[in-house]
Short mmCIF file of C-alpha atoms in Angstrom, two decimals:
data_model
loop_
_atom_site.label_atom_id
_atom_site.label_comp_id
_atom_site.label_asym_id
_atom_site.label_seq_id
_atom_site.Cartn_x
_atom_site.Cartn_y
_atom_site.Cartn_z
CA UNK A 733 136.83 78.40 94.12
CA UNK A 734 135.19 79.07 97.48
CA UNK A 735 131.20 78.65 97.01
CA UNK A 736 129.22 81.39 98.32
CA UNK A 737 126.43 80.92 100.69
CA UNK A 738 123.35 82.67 99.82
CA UNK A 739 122.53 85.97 101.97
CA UNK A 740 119.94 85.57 104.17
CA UNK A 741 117.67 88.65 105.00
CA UNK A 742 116.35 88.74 108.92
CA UNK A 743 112.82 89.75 108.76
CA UNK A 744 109.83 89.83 111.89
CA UNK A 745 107.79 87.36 111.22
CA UNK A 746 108.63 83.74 111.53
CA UNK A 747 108.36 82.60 108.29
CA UNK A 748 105.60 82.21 105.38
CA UNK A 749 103.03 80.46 107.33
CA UNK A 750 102.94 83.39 109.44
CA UNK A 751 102.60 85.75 106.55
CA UNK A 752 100.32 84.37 104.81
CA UNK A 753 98.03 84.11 108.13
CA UNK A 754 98.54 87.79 108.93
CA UNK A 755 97.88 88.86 105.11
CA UNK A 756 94.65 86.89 105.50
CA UNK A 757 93.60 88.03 108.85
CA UNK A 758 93.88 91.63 107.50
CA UNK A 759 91.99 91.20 104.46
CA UNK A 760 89.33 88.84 105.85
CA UNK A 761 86.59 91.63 106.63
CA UNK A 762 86.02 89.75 110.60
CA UNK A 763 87.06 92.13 113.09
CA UNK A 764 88.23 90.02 115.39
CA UNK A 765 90.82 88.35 112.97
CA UNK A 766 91.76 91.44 112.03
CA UNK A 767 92.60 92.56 115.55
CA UNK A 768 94.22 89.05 115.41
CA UNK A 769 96.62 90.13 112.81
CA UNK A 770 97.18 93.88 113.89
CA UNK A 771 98.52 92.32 117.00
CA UNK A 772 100.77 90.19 115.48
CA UNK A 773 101.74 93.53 113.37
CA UNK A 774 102.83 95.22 116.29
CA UNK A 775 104.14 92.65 117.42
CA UNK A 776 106.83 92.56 114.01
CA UNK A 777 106.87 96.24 114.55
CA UNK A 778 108.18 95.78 118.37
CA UNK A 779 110.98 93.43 116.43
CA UNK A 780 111.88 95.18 113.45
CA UNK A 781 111.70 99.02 114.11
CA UNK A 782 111.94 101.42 111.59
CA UNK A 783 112.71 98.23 109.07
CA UNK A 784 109.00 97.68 108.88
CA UNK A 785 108.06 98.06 105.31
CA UNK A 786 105.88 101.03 104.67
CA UNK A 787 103.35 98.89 103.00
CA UNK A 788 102.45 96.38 105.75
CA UNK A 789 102.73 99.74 107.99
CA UNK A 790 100.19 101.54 106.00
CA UNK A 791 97.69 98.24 105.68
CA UNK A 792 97.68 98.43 109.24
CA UNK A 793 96.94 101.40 109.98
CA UNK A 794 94.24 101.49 107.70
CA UNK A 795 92.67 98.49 108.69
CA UNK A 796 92.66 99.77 112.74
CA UNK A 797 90.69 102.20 110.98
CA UNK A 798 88.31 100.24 109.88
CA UNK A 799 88.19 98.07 112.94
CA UNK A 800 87.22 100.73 114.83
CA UNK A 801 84.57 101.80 112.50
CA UNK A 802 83.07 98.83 112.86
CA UNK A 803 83.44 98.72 116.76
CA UNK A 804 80.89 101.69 117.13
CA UNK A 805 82.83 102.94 119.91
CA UNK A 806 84.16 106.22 117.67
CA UNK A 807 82.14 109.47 116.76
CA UNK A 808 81.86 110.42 112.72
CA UNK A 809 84.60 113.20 112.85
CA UNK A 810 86.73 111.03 115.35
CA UNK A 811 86.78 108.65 112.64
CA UNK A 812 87.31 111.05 109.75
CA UNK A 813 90.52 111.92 111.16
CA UNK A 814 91.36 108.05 112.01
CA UNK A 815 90.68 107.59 108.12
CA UNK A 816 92.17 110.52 106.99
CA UNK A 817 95.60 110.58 108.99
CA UNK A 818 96.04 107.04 107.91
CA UNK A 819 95.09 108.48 104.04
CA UNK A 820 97.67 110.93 104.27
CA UNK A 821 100.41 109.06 105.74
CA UNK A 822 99.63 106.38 102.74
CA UNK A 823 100.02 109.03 99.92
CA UNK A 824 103.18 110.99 101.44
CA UNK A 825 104.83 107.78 102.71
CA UNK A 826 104.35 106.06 99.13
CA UNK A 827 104.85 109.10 96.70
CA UNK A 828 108.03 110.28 98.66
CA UNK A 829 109.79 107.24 97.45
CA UNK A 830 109.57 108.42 94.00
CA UNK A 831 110.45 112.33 94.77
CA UNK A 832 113.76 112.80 93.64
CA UNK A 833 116.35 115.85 93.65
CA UNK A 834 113.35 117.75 92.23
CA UNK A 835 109.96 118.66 93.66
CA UNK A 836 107.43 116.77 91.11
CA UNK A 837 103.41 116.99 91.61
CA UNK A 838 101.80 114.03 93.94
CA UNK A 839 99.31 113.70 91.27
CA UNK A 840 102.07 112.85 89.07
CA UNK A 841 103.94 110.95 91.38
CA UNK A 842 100.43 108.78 91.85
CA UNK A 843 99.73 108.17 88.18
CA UNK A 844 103.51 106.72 87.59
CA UNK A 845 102.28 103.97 90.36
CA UNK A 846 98.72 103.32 89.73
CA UNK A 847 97.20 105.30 92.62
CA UNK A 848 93.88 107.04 91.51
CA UNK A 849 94.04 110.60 91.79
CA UNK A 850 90.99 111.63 93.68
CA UNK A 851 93.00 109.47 96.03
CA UNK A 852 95.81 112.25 96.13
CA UNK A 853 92.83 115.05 95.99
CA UNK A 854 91.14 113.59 99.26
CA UNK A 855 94.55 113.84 100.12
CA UNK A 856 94.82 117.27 99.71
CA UNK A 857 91.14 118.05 101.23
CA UNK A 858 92.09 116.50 104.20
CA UNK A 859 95.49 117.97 104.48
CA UNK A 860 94.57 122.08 103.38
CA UNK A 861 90.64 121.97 103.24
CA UNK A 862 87.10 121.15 104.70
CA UNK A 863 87.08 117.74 106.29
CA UNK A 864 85.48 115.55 103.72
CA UNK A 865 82.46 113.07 104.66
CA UNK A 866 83.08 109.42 106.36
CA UNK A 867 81.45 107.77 103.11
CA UNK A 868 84.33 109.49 100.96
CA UNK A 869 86.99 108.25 103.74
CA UNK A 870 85.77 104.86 103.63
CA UNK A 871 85.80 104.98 100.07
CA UNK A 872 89.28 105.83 100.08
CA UNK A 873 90.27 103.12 102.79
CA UNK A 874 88.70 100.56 101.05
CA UNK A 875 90.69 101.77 97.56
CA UNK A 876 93.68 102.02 98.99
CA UNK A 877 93.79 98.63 100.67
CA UNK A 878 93.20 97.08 97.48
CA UNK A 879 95.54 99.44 96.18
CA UNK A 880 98.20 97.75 98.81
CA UNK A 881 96.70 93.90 98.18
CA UNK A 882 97.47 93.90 94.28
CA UNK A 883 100.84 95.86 94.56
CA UNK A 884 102.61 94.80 97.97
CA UNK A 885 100.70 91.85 99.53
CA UNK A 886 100.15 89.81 96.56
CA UNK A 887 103.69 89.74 95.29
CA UNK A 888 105.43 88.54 98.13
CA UNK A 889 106.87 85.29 98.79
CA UNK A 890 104.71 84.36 96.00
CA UNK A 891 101.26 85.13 97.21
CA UNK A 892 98.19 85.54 94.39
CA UNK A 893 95.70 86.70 96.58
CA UNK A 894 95.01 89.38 93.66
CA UNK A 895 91.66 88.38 91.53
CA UNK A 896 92.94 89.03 88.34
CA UNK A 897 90.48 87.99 84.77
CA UNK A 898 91.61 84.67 83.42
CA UNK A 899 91.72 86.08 79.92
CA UNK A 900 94.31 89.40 81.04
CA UNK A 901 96.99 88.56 78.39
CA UNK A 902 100.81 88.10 79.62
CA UNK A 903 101.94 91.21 77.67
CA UNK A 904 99.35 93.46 79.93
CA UNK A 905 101.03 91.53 83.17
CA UNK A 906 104.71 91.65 82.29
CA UNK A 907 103.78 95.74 81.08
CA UNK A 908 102.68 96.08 84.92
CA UNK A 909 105.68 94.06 86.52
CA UNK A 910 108.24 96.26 84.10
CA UNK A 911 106.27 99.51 85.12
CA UNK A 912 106.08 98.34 89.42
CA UNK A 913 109.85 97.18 89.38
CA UNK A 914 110.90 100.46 91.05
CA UNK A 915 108.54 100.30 94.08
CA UNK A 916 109.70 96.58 94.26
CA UNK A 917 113.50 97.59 93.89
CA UNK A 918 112.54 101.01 96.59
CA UNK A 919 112.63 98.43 99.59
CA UNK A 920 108.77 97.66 99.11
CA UNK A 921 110.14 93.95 99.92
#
């Protein structure tokens, strides 16, 4: 019997080290480092095309968001719709990967992966109704990210970057792992 050699996947970035510092520079809250680590972002983009997985997609978009924010250099509406085109794209891009044959409600479709619902209803504000306030959008940035940091971030190539309680029992963690094994089998990887 031959042995089989195991597949190898081709991805952007170099390796883990370069992860890791790119997952850092995005979450680190310095502007600069974040800039840092959109370039490098694009930079994966540039290489891997449409492979890019949504979630690292998403982060960044969101965090140019708030790098601009904090730049000064944008007007409150300009960045309501930085926030809320990024907000949008987040909610369709991650809830479409669970539509099937049939049409089901993105409310639904946000409670099966953990996504709070007046997530989806700033969603829908900003999509069919009156542009809501910048406080709201931030709110929503800043929720999301997270939202990406425990579910995408965290679990790959080993990461923990996720504060979890020391006392959160293994049945609570392996009830989350069984009930996120979709978005991990969805390409989320």
């Amino acid at each position: 019997r031959k042995r089989l050699k195991p597949l190898r996947t081709v991805v952007a970035w170099r390796g883990r080290a370069e992860w890791d510092q790119v997952m850092v520079g995005l979450y680190c809250g310095d502007s600069r480092l974040q800039q840092d680590a959109l370039d490098r972002v694009s930079a994966w983009k540039s290489r891997y095309g449409p492979k890019m997985p949504l979630a690292v997609d998403c982060t960044a978009e969101l965090i140019r968001c708030k790098v601009l924010d904090s730049s000064g250099r944008l007007k409150s509406h300009e960045l309501i719709l930085s926030y809320g085109l990024a907000l949008v794209r987040f909610v369709n891009l991650i809830t479409e990967r669970k539509q099937k044959m049939v049409s089901i409600p993105l409310r639904q479709l946000a409670r099966e992966v953990d996504i709070p619902i007046w997530v989806v209803d700033l969603r829908h504000e900003l999509t069919h109704g009156k542009l809501p306030r910048l406080a709201l959008c931030r709110k929503g940035c800043d929720v999301v990210l997270d939202w990406l940091r425990k579910m995408y971030w965290s679990r790959q190539l080993g990461n923990n970057l996720c504060e979890e309680s020391e006392d959160e029992d293994e049945e609570e963690e392996q009830e989350e792992v069984e009930a996120n094994a979709e978005l991990d089998s969805d390409g989320w990887e």
